[in-house]
């Protein structure tokens, strides 16, 4: 059977009971070709936890260099104490200790594979996902000094994508993990703040996030996905995140990220509170980034200075653009986007208020229902769809946005770069207007 083409063997395996890859294991002894095909499936996606038994099985299963080359995705679950067995004061230090030990032991295991990846250009690194359980109770705090027991995790070169599913992992721990993976290309990181947290804690988490993004070595990074929720309590004024110089450190840090030499995709999901400083460009610079292809921004309607990008208008909620704050943001955005020659797709969402989307020439992306009102005769031009949403209209039928227009400087910048602009005002089903500027 070793002489049968692999395509034929794959077809034979597809007819077997393959709903679970483990059931194919007995067929691996039929011939070497079967063994290769079955192990390529069986060892491609592996899930382990931090128990001694699971770690021992993982080490035994991948003792062979041949099998290590088959691994594509490793999901590592860290089981933490349940909240019902620990008081709040006891819970956090124990989580810190167990999480740090678990990650250190996994990296020590993967460090043994280093020479294999360092000396073979044909091997592909795999994806690593770290999943603390239960997720919602993990909160690593640097003041507990638990991570300092292992200030430097063993280096890992066989991973090029890392995903963290814990929304309460303190940012400085991410920095510690990344020091062991200097060549990381894809980082997915979730960190949320909740309204029940004290203001000082929320400010510290934001400052720590900015610090990690500012000083971390992301020179090899190609994809950065951040998920961050920063809700504003209904019974409080918006928090102020600017420093004594009136600057927002997180916006400035993300501005540095935009200019990374190898970054192809920046995906900010959730609700980021950012200022126009994210799009800062130096006067005279012809290019912001030669590599960026896709950008997605999910933004809060508040500014880091404690103001709003949108205000209420005739009881419609915060949907009416506030020129003093929104116009500078839109102009800075436009000036940066036209200096990204590789950009294919850009989207910016202010939930319930505005949705901005850019398509590069030749880009074919599914449109939202609101965008279907525009029929593009050709896709060979740069185009913007700018949709400002409404929930009501004035008594005379005019849109509530009739007294606000896109900033003239934004229109001038985009048209000067041969970008076409399609402006929509209103909500489908309630009434809307659309025009090409």
XYZ file of C-alpha atoms in Angstrom:
437
model
C 0.000 0.000 0.000
C 2.989 2.286 0.350
C 2.936 2.686 -3.436
C -0.661 3.953 -3.553
C -0.866 7.726 -4.221
C -1.617 9.872 -1.156
C -4.738 11.273 -2.850
C -6.215 7.759 -3.018
C -5.304 7.031 0.606
C -6.932 10.283 1.735
C -10.117 9.250 -0.084
C -10.047 5.859 1.653
C -9.637 7.505 5.066
C -12.511 9.869 4.320
C -14.816 6.837 3.995
C -13.861 5.541 7.443
C -15.481 6.612 10.705
C -13.540 9.844 11.027
C -15.923 11.959 13.060
C -13.359 11.681 15.838
C -9.723 11.558 14.835
C -8.975 9.209 17.725
C -11.021 6.471 16.067
C -8.623 6.463 13.145
C -5.656 5.480 15.331
C -6.016 1.682 14.786
C -5.649 2.206 11.037
C -2.229 3.832 11.491
C -0.614 0.394 11.651
C -1.816 -0.593 8.159
C 1.096 1.079 6.382
C 3.487 3.996 6.735
C 1.430 6.206 4.448
C -1.663 5.628 6.585
C 0.375 6.395 9.685
C 1.564 9.699 8.226
C -1.905 10.821 7.107
C -3.627 9.811 10.345
C -0.982 11.350 12.610
C -1.084 14.554 10.539
C -4.757 14.838 11.540
C -4.509 13.470 15.066
C -1.625 15.672 16.188
C -2.564 18.873 14.358
C -4.843 20.221 17.103
C -4.040 19.270 20.685
C -5.740 20.273 23.931
C -3.972 19.818 27.245
C -4.281 21.172 30.771
C -1.832 21.795 33.566
C -2.359 18.510 35.358
C 0.714 16.324 35.839
C -0.894 13.490 33.876
C -1.794 15.703 30.906
C 1.667 17.259 30.746
C 3.290 13.809 30.896
C 1.111 12.507 28.054
C 1.923 15.592 25.990
C 5.656 15.093 26.491
C 5.434 11.413 25.566
C 3.232 12.000 22.490
C 5.612 14.607 21.082
C 8.907 13.017 22.038
C 9.417 12.393 18.324
C 10.623 15.345 16.245
C 8.457 14.087 13.403
C 5.289 14.531 15.487
C 6.337 17.936 16.735
C 6.326 19.120 13.135
C 2.668 18.094 12.804
C 1.361 20.345 15.594
C -0.585 23.356 14.300
C -2.660 24.498 17.300
C -2.043 23.900 21.013
C -4.759 24.865 23.508
C -3.485 25.027 27.075
C -6.071 25.198 29.868
C -5.097 26.318 33.365
C -7.623 25.257 35.989
C -7.801 27.863 38.749
C -9.536 27.647 42.149
C -13.269 28.227 42.060
C -14.559 31.385 43.696
C -16.812 29.452 46.067
C -13.802 27.909 47.782
C -11.815 31.071 48.274
C -12.367 34.488 49.737
C -11.650 37.434 47.465
C -8.431 38.190 49.339
C -7.186 34.602 49.078
C -8.315 34.054 45.505
C -6.165 36.512 43.592
C -2.711 35.513 44.931
C -3.509 31.837 44.391
C -4.596 32.519 40.803
C -1.396 34.474 40.223
C 0.745 31.658 41.595
C -0.934 28.857 39.653
C -1.090 30.766 36.381
C 2.592 31.716 36.540
C 3.744 28.186 37.402
C 1.594 26.655 34.674
C 2.855 28.968 31.922
C 6.447 28.530 33.073
C 6.194 24.732 32.960
C 4.594 24.765 29.507
C 7.287 27.079 28.144
C 9.969 24.884 29.707
C 8.467 21.935 27.830
C 8.342 23.836 24.539
C 11.846 25.229 25.066
C 13.167 21.699 24.461
C 11.916 22.011 20.875
C 13.978 25.164 20.249
C 16.871 23.597 18.339
C 14.462 21.825 15.999
C 12.904 25.112 14.852
C 16.104 27.156 14.932
C 17.951 24.852 12.541
C 15.239 23.939 10.039
C 13.795 26.496 7.655
C 11.088 24.077 6.475
C 9.254 23.792 9.791
C 6.176 25.917 10.444
C 5.559 27.321 13.961
C 2.211 26.572 15.572
C -0.507 28.562 17.362
C -0.747 28.685 21.148
C -3.955 29.474 23.022
C -3.851 29.926 26.812
C -7.234 29.530 28.506
C -7.523 30.029 32.277
C -10.643 28.413 33.740
C -12.898 29.848 35.026
C -12.054 32.804 32.786
C -14.038 35.525 34.507
C -12.326 35.151 37.870
C -8.716 35.609 36.749
C -7.190 38.928 37.752
C -3.403 39.019 37.867
C -2.123 42.000 39.789
C 1.566 42.987 39.594
C 1.497 44.205 43.202
C 1.292 40.567 44.268
C 4.795 40.101 42.808
C 4.032 36.502 41.886
C 5.386 36.771 38.342
C 8.740 37.858 39.771
C 9.380 34.309 40.928
C 9.930 33.553 37.242
C 11.070 36.914 35.819
C 12.091 35.288 32.557
C 10.119 32.416 31.112
C 12.117 29.932 29.008
C 12.410 31.107 25.407
C 10.002 29.608 22.881
C 10.694 29.813 19.141
C 8.187 27.230 17.894
C 5.148 29.520 18.417
C 4.277 32.361 16.049
C 0.699 33.038 17.203
C -0.499 33.419 20.772
C -4.070 33.907 21.903
C -5.115 34.803 25.414
C -8.785 34.330 26.279
C -8.636 35.819 29.771
C -10.185 39.274 29.884
C -8.764 40.057 33.331
C -5.134 39.158 32.756
C -3.040 42.120 33.848
C -1.216 43.655 30.849
C 2.253 43.409 32.393
C 1.918 39.634 32.405
C 1.440 39.740 28.640
C 4.736 41.633 28.433
C 6.455 38.920 30.484
C 5.091 36.185 28.217
C 6.097 38.010 25.046
C 9.705 38.370 26.227
C 9.990 34.619 25.770
C 8.632 34.864 22.216
C 10.454 37.735 20.489
C 9.548 36.505 16.999
C 5.779 36.377 17.584
C 3.822 37.326 14.452
C 0.181 37.127 15.596
C -1.021 38.336 18.995
C -4.639 38.095 20.141
C -5.188 39.669 23.561
C -8.386 40.264 25.519
C -8.495 42.691 28.415
C -11.704 44.290 29.660
C -12.496 46.655 32.476
C -15.882 46.519 34.153
C -17.883 49.306 35.716
C -17.648 47.736 39.182
C -13.866 48.220 39.267
C -12.578 51.256 41.183
C -11.561 54.186 38.982
C -7.935 53.885 40.096
C -7.837 50.231 38.988
C -9.319 51.044 35.589
C -6.782 53.846 35.132
C -3.914 51.533 36.120
C -5.038 48.834 33.665
C -5.229 51.360 30.837
C -1.828 52.832 31.725
C -0.297 49.360 31.879
C -1.767 48.482 28.474
C -0.251 51.640 26.994
C 3.102 50.851 28.588
C 3.203 47.316 27.163
C 2.367 48.571 23.669
C 4.947 51.358 23.914
C 7.982 49.426 25.148
C 7.312 45.890 23.922
C 9.301 44.447 21.030
C 6.687 43.993 18.301
C 9.066 44.326 15.361
C 8.079 40.904 13.973
C 4.349 41.403 14.550
C 2.087 41.022 11.512
C -1.356 40.793 13.150
C -2.493 42.469 16.384
C -5.980 41.758 17.701
C -6.992 43.530 20.900
C -10.360 43.212 22.606
C -11.060 45.887 25.166
C -14.291 47.089 26.770
C -14.210 50.341 28.715
C -17.833 51.053 29.670
C -18.895 54.322 31.264
C -21.135 53.986 34.339
C -24.546 55.500 33.656
C -24.548 57.403 36.942
C -21.079 58.939 36.556
C -19.272 61.413 34.355
C -16.852 60.012 31.756
C -13.399 59.289 33.221
C -10.416 61.358 32.160
C -7.459 59.424 30.795
C -5.182 62.252 29.673
C -1.963 63.058 31.524
C -0.775 66.400 32.868
C 0.327 67.372 29.343
C -3.122 66.687 27.891
C -1.940 63.521 26.101
C -3.533 60.079 26.012
C -0.814 57.432 26.405
C -2.891 54.617 24.917
C -3.636 56.571 21.733
C 0.043 57.474 21.395
C 1.074 53.840 21.951
C -1.310 52.628 19.244
C 0.114 55.298 16.950
C 3.495 53.552 17.323
C 1.842 50.208 16.572
C 0.398 51.605 13.317
C 3.952 52.379 12.168
C 5.446 48.920 12.837
C 7.472 47.759 9.817
C 5.763 44.379 9.338
C 2.239 44.963 10.656
C -0.449 43.926 8.164
C -3.590 43.918 10.319
C -4.732 45.920 13.344
C -8.027 44.817 14.874
C -9.336 46.766 17.900
C -12.637 45.316 19.041
C -14.973 46.137 21.884
C -15.022 49.818 22.841
C -11.744 51.753 22.785
C -11.628 55.298 24.122
C -9.137 57.007 21.820
C -8.135 60.478 20.692
C -6.978 61.815 17.280
C -3.436 61.148 18.537
C -3.736 57.556 17.305
C -3.414 58.990 13.776
C -0.587 61.432 14.485
C 1.757 61.899 11.526
C 4.908 63.951 11.267
C 4.748 66.904 8.925
C 6.413 66.027 5.658
C 6.010 62.254 6.057
C 4.838 60.734 2.792
C 3.995 57.352 4.324
C 2.626 56.207 7.684
C 2.913 52.480 6.918
C 3.965 50.526 3.846
C 2.657 47.229 5.221
C -0.796 47.796 6.787
C -3.590 46.169 4.773
C -6.550 45.962 7.166
C -7.625 48.160 10.085
C -10.725 47.796 12.237
C -11.574 50.173 15.085
C -14.478 49.817 17.528
C -14.595 53.103 19.412
C -16.398 54.562 22.375
C -18.396 57.746 21.873
C -16.396 59.436 24.628
C -12.951 61.002 24.387
C -9.958 60.357 26.692
C -10.373 63.939 27.956
C -13.806 63.098 29.400
C -15.792 64.738 26.603
C -18.007 63.262 23.872
C -17.691 62.758 20.123
C -21.489 62.759 19.849
C -24.179 64.677 21.711
C -27.924 64.424 22.203
C -30.191 66.195 19.725
C -33.933 66.465 20.274
C -34.009 63.409 22.509
C -32.324 61.114 20.011
C -29.484 59.993 22.302
C -25.804 60.608 21.630
C -25.967 60.437 17.834
C -25.396 64.022 16.757
C -21.729 64.674 15.834
C -20.004 67.229 18.009
C -17.839 69.264 15.666
C -15.372 70.406 18.332
C -14.289 66.832 19.085
C -15.336 64.620 16.146
C -14.090 66.839 13.310
C -10.416 66.790 14.444
C -10.633 63.009 14.819
C -12.029 62.529 11.312
C -9.471 64.866 9.752
C -6.559 63.117 11.495
C -7.977 59.771 10.346
C -8.160 60.927 6.721
C -4.650 62.377 6.719
C -3.237 59.065 8.001
C -5.248 56.716 5.768
C -4.137 58.357 2.516
C -0.540 57.699 3.602
C -1.029 53.926 3.808
C -0.392 52.676 0.247
C -0.980 48.983 1.042
C -4.318 49.543 2.815
C -7.178 47.458 1.402
C -9.904 47.816 4.021
C -10.559 50.220 6.883
C -13.570 50.341 9.189
C -14.362 52.537 12.160
C -17.459 51.979 14.286
C -19.032 54.262 16.865
C -21.857 51.922 17.967
C -25.277 53.442 17.427
C -23.859 56.647 15.994
C -21.581 56.226 12.973
C -19.947 53.648 10.726
C -17.077 54.553 8.374
C -15.698 52.100 5.842
C -12.990 52.398 3.202
C -12.464 50.085 0.215
C -9.266 50.169 -1.826
C -9.471 49.707 -5.605
C -10.369 46.135 -6.489
C -11.398 45.236 -2.934
C -14.494 43.072 -2.881
C -16.110 42.949 0.531
C -19.721 42.193 1.495
C -21.583 45.416 2.234
C -23.901 46.105 5.118
C -27.560 46.678 4.293
C -27.015 50.421 4.586
C -24.295 50.313 1.939
C -26.495 48.491 -0.566
C -28.140 51.825 -1.422
C -25.006 52.621 -3.413
C -24.507 50.756 -6.677
C -20.857 50.804 -7.676
C -20.524 50.597 -11.464
C -16.872 49.672 -11.005
C -14.680 48.612 -8.131
C -11.517 50.086 -9.591
C -11.484 53.202 -7.438
C -10.923 54.089 -3.781
C -14.218 54.698 -2.040
C -15.639 55.545 1.376
C -19.060 54.805 2.795
C -19.757 57.094 5.760
C -22.991 56.281 7.531
C -24.217 58.476 10.389
C -27.134 56.739 12.051
C -30.450 58.195 13.255
C -33.496 57.003 15.137
C -35.848 59.873 14.334
C -36.456 62.819 12.017
C -37.457 66.411 12.496
C -41.133 67.398 12.234
C -40.589 68.820 8.760
C -39.024 65.550 7.613
C -35.423 66.754 7.534
C -32.751 64.426 8.982
C -31.574 65.384 12.425
C -28.056 65.738 11.005
C -29.068 68.428 8.515
C -26.999 71.066 10.343
C -23.766 69.033 10.341
C -21.541 68.116 7.407
C -18.286 66.288 6.981
C -15.338 68.587 7.782
C -14.221 70.400 4.599
C -10.595 69.489 5.328
C -11.487 65.770 5.432
C -13.265 66.038 2.056
C -10.314 67.934 0.608
C -7.756 65.380 1.855
C -9.685 62.357 0.583
C -10.616 63.845 -2.783
C -7.043 65.002 -3.209
C -6.037 61.339 -2.970
C -8.717 60.316 -5.530
C -11.017 58.796 -2.899
C -14.755 58.897 -3.631
C -17.043 59.617 -0.665
C -20.590 58.338 -0.218
C -22.384 59.947 2.723
C -25.478 58.448 4.332
C -27.575 59.982 7.094
C -30.356 58.199 8.951
C -31.529 54.677 9.747
C -33.104 52.229 7.358
C -36.814 51.908 8.030
C -36.971 55.326 9.666
C -35.787 57.461 6.818
C -32.409 58.283 5.398
C -30.602 60.355 2.813
C -27.548 59.507 0.754
C -25.300 61.482 -1.543
C -21.923 61.337 -3.236
C -19.687 64.237 -2.293
